[in-house]
Coordinates of C-alpha atoms in Angstrom, one line a residue:
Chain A
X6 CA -0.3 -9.0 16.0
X7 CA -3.7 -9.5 14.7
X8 CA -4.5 -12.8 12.5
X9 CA -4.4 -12.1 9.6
X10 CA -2.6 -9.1 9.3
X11 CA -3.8 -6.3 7.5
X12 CA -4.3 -6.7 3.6
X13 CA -2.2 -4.1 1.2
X14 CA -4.7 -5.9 -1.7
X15 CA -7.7 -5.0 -0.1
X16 CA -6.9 -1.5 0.4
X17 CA -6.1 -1.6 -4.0
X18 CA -9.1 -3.3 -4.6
X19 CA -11.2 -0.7 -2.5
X20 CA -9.6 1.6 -4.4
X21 CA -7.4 3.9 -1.6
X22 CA -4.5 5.4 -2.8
X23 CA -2.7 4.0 0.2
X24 CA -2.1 0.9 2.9
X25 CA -2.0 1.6 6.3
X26 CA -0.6 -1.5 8.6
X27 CA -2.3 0.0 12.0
X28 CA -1.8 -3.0 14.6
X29 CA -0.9 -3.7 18.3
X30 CA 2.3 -5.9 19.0
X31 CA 2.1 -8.8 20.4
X32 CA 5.8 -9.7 20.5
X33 CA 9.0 -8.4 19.7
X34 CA 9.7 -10.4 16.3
X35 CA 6.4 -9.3 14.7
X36 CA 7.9 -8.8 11.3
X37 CA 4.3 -7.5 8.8
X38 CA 4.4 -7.8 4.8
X39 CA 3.3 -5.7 2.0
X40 CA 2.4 -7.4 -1.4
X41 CA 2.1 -4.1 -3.0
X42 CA 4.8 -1.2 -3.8
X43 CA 4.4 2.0 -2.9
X44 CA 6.1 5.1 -3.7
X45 CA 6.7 6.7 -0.1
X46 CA 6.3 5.9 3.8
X47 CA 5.8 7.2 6.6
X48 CA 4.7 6.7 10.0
X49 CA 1.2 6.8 10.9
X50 CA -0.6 9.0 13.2
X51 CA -1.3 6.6 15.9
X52 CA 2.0 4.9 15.9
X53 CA 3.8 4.4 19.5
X54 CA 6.2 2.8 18.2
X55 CA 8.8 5.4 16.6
X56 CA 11.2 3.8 14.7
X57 CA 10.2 0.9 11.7
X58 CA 12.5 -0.6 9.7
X59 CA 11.6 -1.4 6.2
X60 CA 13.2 -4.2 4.4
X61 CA 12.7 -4.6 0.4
X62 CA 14.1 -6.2 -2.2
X63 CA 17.8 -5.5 -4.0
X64 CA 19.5 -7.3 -6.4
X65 CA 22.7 -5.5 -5.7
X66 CA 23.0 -7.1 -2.2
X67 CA 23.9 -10.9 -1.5
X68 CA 21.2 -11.8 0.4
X69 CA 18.6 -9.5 -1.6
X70 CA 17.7 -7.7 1.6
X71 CA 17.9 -3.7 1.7
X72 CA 16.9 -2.0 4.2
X73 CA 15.7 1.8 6.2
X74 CA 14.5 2.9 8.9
X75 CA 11.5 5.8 9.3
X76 CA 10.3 7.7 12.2
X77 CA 8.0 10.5 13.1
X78 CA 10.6 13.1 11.6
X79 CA 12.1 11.0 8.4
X80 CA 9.8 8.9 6.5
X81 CA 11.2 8.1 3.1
X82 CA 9.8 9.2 -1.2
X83 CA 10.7 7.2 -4.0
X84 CA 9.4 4.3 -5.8
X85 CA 10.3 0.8 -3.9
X86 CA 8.5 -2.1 -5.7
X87 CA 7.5 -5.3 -3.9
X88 CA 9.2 -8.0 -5.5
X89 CA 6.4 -10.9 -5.5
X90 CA 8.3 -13.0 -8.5
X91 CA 11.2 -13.0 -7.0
X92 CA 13.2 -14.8 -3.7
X93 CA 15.0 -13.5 -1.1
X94 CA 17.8 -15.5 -0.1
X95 CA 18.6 -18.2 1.6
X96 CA 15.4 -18.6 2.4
X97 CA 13.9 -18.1 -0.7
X98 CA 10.8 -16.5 0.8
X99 CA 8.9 -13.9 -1.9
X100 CA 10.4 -10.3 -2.3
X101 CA 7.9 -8.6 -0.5
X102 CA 8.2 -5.6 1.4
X103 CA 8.8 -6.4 4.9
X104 CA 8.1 -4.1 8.1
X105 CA 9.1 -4.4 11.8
X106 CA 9.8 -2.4 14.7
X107 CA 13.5 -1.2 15.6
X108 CA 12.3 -0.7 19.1
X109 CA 12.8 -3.5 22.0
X110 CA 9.3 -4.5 22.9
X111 CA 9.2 -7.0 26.3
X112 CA 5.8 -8.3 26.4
X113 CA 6.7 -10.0 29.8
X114 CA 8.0 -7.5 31.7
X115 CA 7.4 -8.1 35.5
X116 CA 8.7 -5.2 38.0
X117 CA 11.0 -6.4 40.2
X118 CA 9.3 -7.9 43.3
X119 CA 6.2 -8.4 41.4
X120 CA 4.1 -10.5 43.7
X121 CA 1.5 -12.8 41.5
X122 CA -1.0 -13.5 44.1
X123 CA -1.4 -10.0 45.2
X124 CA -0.1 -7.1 42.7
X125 CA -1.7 -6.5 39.2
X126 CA -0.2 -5.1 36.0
X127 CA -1.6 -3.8 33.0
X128 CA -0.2 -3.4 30.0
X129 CA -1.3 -1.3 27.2
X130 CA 0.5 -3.1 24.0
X131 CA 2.0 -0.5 21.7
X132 CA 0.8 0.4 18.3
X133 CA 2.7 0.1 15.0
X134 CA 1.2 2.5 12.6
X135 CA 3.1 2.8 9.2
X136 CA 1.9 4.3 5.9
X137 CA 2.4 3.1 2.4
X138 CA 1.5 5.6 -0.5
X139 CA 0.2 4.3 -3.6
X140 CA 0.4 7.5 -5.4
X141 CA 3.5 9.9 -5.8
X142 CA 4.2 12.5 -3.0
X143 CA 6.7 14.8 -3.8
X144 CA 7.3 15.7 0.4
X145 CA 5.7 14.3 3.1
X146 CA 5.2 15.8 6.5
X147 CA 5.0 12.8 9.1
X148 CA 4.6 13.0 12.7
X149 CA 2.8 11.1 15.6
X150 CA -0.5 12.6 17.2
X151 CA -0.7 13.4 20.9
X152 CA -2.1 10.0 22.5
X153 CA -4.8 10.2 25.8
X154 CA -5.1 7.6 27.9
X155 CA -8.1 8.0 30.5
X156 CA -9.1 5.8 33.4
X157 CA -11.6 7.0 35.8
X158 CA -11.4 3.8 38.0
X159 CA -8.2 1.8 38.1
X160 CA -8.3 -1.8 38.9
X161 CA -6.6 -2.3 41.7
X162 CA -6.7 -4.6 44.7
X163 CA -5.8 -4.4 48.2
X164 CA -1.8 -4.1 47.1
X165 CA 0.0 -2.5 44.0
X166 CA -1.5 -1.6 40.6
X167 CA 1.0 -1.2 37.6
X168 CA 0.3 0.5 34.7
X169 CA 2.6 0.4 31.5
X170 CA 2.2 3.2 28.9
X171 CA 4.1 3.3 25.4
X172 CA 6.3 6.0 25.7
X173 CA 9.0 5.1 22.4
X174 CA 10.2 8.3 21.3
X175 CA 8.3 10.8 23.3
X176 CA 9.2 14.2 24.6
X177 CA 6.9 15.1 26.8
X178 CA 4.1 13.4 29.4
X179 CA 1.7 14.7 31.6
X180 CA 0.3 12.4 34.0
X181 CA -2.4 13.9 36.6
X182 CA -4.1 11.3 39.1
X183 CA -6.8 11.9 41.0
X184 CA -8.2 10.5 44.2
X185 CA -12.1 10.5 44.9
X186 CA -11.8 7.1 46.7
X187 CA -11.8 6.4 50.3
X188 CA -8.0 5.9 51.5
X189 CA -5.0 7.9 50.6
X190 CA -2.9 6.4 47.5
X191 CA 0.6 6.4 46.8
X192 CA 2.1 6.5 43.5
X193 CA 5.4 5.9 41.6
X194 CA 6.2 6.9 37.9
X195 CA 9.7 5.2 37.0
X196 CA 10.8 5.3 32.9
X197 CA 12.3 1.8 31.4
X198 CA 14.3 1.4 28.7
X199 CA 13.9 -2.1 27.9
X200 CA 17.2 -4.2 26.8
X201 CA 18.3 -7.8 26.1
X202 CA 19.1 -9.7 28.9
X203 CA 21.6 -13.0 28.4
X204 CA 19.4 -14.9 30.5
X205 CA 15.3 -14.8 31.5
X206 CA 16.1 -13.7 35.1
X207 CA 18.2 -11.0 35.0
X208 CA 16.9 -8.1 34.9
X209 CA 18.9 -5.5 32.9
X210 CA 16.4 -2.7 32.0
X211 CA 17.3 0.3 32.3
X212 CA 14.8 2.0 34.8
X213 CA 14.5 5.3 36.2
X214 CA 12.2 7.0 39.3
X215 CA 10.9 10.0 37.6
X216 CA 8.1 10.7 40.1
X217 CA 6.9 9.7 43.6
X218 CA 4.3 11.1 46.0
X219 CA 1.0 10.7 47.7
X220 CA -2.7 12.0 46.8
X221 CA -4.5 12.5 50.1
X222 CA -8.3 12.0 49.2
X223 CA -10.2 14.4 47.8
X224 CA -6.9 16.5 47.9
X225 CA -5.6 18.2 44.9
X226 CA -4.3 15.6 42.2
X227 CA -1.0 15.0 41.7
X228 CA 0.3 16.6 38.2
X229 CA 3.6 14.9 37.0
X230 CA 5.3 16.7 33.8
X231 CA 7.8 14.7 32.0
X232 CA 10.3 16.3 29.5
X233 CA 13.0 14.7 27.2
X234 CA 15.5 17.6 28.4
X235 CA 15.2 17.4 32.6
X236 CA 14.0 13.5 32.7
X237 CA 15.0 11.6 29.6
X238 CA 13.4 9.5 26.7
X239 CA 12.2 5.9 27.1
X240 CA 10.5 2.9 25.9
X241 CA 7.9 2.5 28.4
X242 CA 6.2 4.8 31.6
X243 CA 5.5 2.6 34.8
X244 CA 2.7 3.9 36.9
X245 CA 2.6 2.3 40.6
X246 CA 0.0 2.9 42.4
X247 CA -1.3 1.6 46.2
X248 CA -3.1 2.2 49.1
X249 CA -1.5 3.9 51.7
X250 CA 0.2 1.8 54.6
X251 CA -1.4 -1.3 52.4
X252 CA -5.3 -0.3 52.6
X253 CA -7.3 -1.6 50.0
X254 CA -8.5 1.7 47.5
X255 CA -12.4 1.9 46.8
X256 CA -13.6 4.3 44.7
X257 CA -12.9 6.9 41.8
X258 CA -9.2 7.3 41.2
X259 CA -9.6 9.4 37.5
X260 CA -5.7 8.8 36.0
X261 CA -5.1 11.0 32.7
X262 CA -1.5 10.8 30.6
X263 CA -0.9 12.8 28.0
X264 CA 2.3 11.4 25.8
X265 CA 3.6 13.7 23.1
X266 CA 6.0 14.4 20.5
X267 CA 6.6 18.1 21.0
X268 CA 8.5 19.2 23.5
X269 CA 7.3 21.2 26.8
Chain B
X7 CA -5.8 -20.8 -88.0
X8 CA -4.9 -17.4 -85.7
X9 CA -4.9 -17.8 -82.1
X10 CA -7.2 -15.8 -80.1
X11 CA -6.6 -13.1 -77.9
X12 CA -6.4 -13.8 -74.4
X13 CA -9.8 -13.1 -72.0
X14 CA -9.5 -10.5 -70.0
X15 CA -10.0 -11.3 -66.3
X16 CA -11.5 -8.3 -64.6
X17 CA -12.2 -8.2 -60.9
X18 CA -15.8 -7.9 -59.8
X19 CA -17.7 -5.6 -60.0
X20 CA -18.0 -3.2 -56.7
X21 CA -20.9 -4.7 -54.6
X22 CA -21.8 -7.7 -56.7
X23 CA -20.8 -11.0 -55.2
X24 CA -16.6 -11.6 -54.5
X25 CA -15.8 -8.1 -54.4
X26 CA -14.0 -7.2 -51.2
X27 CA -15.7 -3.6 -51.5
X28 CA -19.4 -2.1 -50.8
X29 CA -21.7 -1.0 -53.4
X30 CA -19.7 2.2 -55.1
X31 CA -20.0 3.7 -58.9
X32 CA -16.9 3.9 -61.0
X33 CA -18.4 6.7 -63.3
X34 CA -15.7 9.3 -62.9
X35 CA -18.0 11.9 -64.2
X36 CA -20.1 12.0 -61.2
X37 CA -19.3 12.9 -57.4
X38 CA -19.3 10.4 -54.9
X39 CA -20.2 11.3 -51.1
X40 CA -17.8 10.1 -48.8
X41 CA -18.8 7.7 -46.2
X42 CA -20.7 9.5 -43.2
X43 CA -20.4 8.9 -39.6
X44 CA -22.2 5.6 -38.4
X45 CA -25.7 6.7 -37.8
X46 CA -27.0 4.2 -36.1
X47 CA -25.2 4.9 -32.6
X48 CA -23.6 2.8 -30.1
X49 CA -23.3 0.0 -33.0
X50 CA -20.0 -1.8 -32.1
X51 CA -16.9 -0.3 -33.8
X52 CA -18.0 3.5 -32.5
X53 CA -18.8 2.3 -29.0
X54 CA -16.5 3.4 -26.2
X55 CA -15.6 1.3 -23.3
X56 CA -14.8 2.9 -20.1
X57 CA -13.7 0.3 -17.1
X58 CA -11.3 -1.2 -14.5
X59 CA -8.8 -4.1 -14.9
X60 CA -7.2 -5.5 -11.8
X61 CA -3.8 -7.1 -11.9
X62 CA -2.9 -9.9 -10.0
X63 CA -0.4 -12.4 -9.3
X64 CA 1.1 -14.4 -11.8
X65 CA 0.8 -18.0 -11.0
X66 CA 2.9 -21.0 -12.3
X67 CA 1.9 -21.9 -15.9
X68 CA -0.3 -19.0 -16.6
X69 CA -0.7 -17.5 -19.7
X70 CA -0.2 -14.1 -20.0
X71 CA -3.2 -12.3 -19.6
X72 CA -4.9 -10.6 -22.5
X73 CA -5.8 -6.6 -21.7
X74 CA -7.6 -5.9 -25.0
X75 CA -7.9 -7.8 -28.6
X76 CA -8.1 -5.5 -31.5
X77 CA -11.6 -6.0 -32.1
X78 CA -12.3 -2.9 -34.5
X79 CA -10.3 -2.0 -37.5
X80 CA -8.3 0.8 -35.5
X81 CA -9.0 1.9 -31.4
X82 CA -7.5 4.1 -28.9
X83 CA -6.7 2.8 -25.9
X84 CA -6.5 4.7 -22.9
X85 CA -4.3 3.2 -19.9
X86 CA -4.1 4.8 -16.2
X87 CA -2.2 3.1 -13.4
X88 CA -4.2 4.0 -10.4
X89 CA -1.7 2.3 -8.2
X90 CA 2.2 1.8 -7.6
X91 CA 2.8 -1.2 -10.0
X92 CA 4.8 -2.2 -11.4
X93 CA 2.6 -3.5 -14.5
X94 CA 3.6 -3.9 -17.7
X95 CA 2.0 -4.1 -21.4
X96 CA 3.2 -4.6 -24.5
X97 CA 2.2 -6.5 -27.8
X98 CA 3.8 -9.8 -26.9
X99 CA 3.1 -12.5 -24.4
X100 CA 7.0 -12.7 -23.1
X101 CA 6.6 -10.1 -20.2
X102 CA 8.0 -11.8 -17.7
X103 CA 9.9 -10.3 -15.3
X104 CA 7.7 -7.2 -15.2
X105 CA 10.7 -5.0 -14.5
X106 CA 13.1 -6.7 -17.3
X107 CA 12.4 -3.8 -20.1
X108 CA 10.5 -6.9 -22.1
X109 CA 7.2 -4.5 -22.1
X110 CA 6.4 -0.4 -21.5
X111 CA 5.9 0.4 -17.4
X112 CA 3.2 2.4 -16.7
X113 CA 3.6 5.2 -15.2
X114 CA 1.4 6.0 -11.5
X115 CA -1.3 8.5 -12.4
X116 CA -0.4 8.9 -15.9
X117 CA -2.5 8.1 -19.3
X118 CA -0.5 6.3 -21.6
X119 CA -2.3 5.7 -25.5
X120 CA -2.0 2.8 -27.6
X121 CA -3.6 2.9 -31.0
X122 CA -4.2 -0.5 -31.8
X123 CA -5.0 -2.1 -35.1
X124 CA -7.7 -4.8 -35.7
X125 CA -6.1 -8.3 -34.8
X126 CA -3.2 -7.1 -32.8
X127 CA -3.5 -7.8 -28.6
X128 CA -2.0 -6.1 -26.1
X129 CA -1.2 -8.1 -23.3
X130 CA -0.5 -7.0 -19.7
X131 CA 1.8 -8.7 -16.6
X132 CA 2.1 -7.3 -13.2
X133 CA 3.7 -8.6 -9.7
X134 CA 0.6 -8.3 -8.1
X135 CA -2.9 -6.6 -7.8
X136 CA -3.2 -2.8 -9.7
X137 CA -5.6 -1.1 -10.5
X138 CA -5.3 -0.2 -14.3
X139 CA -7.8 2.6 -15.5
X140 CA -8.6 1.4 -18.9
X141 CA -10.4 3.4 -21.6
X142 CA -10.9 2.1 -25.4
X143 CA -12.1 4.7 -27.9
X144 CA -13.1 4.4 -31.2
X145 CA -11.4 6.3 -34.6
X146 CA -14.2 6.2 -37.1
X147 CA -12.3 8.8 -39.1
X148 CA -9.5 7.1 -39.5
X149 CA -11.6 3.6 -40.8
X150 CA -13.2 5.8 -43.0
X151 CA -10.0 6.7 -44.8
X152 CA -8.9 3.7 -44.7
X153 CA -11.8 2.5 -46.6
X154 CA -12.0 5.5 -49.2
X155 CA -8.4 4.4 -50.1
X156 CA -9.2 0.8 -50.3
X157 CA -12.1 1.7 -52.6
X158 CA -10.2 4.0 -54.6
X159 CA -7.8 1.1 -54.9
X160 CA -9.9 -1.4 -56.6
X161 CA -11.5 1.2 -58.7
X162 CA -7.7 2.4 -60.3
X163 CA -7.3 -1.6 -60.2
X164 CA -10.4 -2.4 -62.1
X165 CA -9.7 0.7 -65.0
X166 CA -6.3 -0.7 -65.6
X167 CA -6.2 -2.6 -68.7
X168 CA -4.1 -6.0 -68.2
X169 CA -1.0 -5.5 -70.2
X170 CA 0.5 -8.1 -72.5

């Protein structure tokens, strides 16, 4: 989450007819506020996350606290007005408009058998994008763009490389790896749907191998296609990668994924 | 000894000192122009006014805050709420809450006109920052009627005889 958060104000005072809350997550309680009302929203173009829930004030519930949910298909017209004069209860904090993700976001996620002093993760932090309009719209046509990720050198040392992708709500992935370095590499793809777990060592994720195999060097690159309908939907993409037989990787390895709404 | 008829007290004269109205001839015999447009332009009570207002917060203890004082003997104003709102105006300082039907809402992307007289205010409370489109425009026809009947008033006023 990024201190301060984005401004609704400044985006009235600077005259646009909307506020756009485009920010990485840095945990999964980030809850973001909106001083100003709007009369529709939607999710933003750049959004990984795919489902926000929207929280705004109701004088017909006890606790003052109505709420919705959008997504890429179903982002919500009509007039909700951010309550600044007035208290949500019991904590009596102002009746602005509130905005969170629905999706579980584990910023600590370790694969099993993780080993700290050798193995190396990266995580690309998801992005919530959502859209309040300033201005009437009488429909609104949301949806999420295709996202690119490109690496032409992964960061790996002499054992395994992870790399986590946002994948919330996706139906389809490409995920072609190259191998212009100087040993063979092996890879794994495996899908997570994160979930609660009672404790911090249990791991109850839900995860999946989508995809295994080696690229000899200079070979052909390995091409992985991922569909909702043959593989599933999930939170996050894992990519493994390592040396063959342990050999420490020097040189090139160009990664591309492709994540995207449409189906194959 | 008879008693003497009571003095008639007459108002002044039009334009000399006390009278209320600008020089003007009470011969009924001869055509009076009526006032012309204000010639010398941008003079104060023809100017137009085109600007911005931002809304903002209330705070504890503030006064309601003043969108236009009726500085001219009639004005249009224009109001456009470039934003969502809610902000509301109205002709008393007791606006508070915004959404409690105490004012008039405006409307998102929609002019809404006040004609207001000379003295009146129209005040204006919002939740938080708006941008308010605000346009005040002059009606120097409708001051110049108003002062052609005021001077025809003192004139019938000052032919009447004072009855017994």
């Amino acid at each position: 989450m990024s201190y301060p958060q984005p401004d609704a104000d400044e985006y009235v005072l600077n005259g646009y007819s909307f506020f756009r809350l485009n920010t990485n997550l840095s945990s999964a309680g980030d809850i973001y506020e909106s001083a100003q009302s709007c009369h529709a929203f939607a999710i933003g173009p750049d959004s990984d996350i795919a489902k926000v829930n929207v929280a705004y004030f109701d004088d017909q519930v006890e606790t003052f606290i109505n709420q919705l949910s959008i997504d890429p298909g179903r982002g919500f017209v009509g007039f909700v007005a951010a309550r600044n004069d007035s208290f949500y209860a019991p904590g009596k904090r102002p009746g602005k408009i509130l905005m969170w993700s629905d999706a579980i976001y584990n910023a600590d996620y370790l694969p099993t058998g993780f080993d700290p002093l050798h193995d190396r993760i990266e995580y690309i932090p998801p992005v919530l994008d959502v859209i309040q309009y300033f201005q009437p719209v009488e429909s609104l046509t949301p949806g999420r763009s295709d996202k690119t990720f490109l690496f032409q050198k992964l960061p790996f040392l002499s054992a395994n490389f992870y790399l986590m992708v946002p994948y919330y709500g996706r139906r389809y992935a490409m995920v072609a790896l190259g191998n212009e370095a100087d040993h063979d590499l092996d890879y794994e793809l495996v899908g997570i749907n994160f979930s609660i777990s009672e404790n911090d060592i249990t791991n109850t994720n839900i995860e999946k191998t989508l995809a295994s195999g080696t690229v000899v060097v200079s070979a052909a690159p390995a091409i992985i296609n991922i569909t909702e309908a043959s593989n599933g939907v999930y939170d996050y993409l894992r990519l493994k990668i390592s040396g063959t037989g342990g050999a420490a990787l020097s040189g090139p390895t160009p990664l591309k994924i492709v994540v995207s709404d449409k189906a194959a | 000894m008879a008693t003497p008829p009571p003095r008639r007290i007459l108002p002044p004269a039009p334009g000399s000192p006390g009278s209320k109205i600008g020089p003007a001839s009470i011969d009924r015999t001869v055509a009076q122009p009526s006032n012309v447009p204000e010639a010398k332009t941008g003079s104060g009570d023809t100017r137009s006014k085109v600007s911005t207002y931002f809304t903002k917060a209330p705070q504890v203890g503030e006064k309601t805050p003043i969108l236009y004082t009726g500085d001219r003997l009639w004005a249009k104003v224009k109001l456009t709420l470039e934003t969502a709102g809610p902000v509301a105006v109205g002709d008393s300082t007791s606006l508070r809450p915004v959404l409690g039907g105490k004012g008039q809402l405006l409307v998102t992307g929609q002019e809404t006109e006040f004609i207001i007289a000379k003295g009146t205010r129209l005040y204006i409370q919002a939740t938080g920052v708006n941008r308010v489109g605000m346009r005040i425009e002059p009606l120097p026809w409708l001051e110049q009627i108003t002062a052609t009947i005021m001077q025809v008033a003192a004139t019938l006023g000052a032919r009447l005889p004072l009855r017994k």
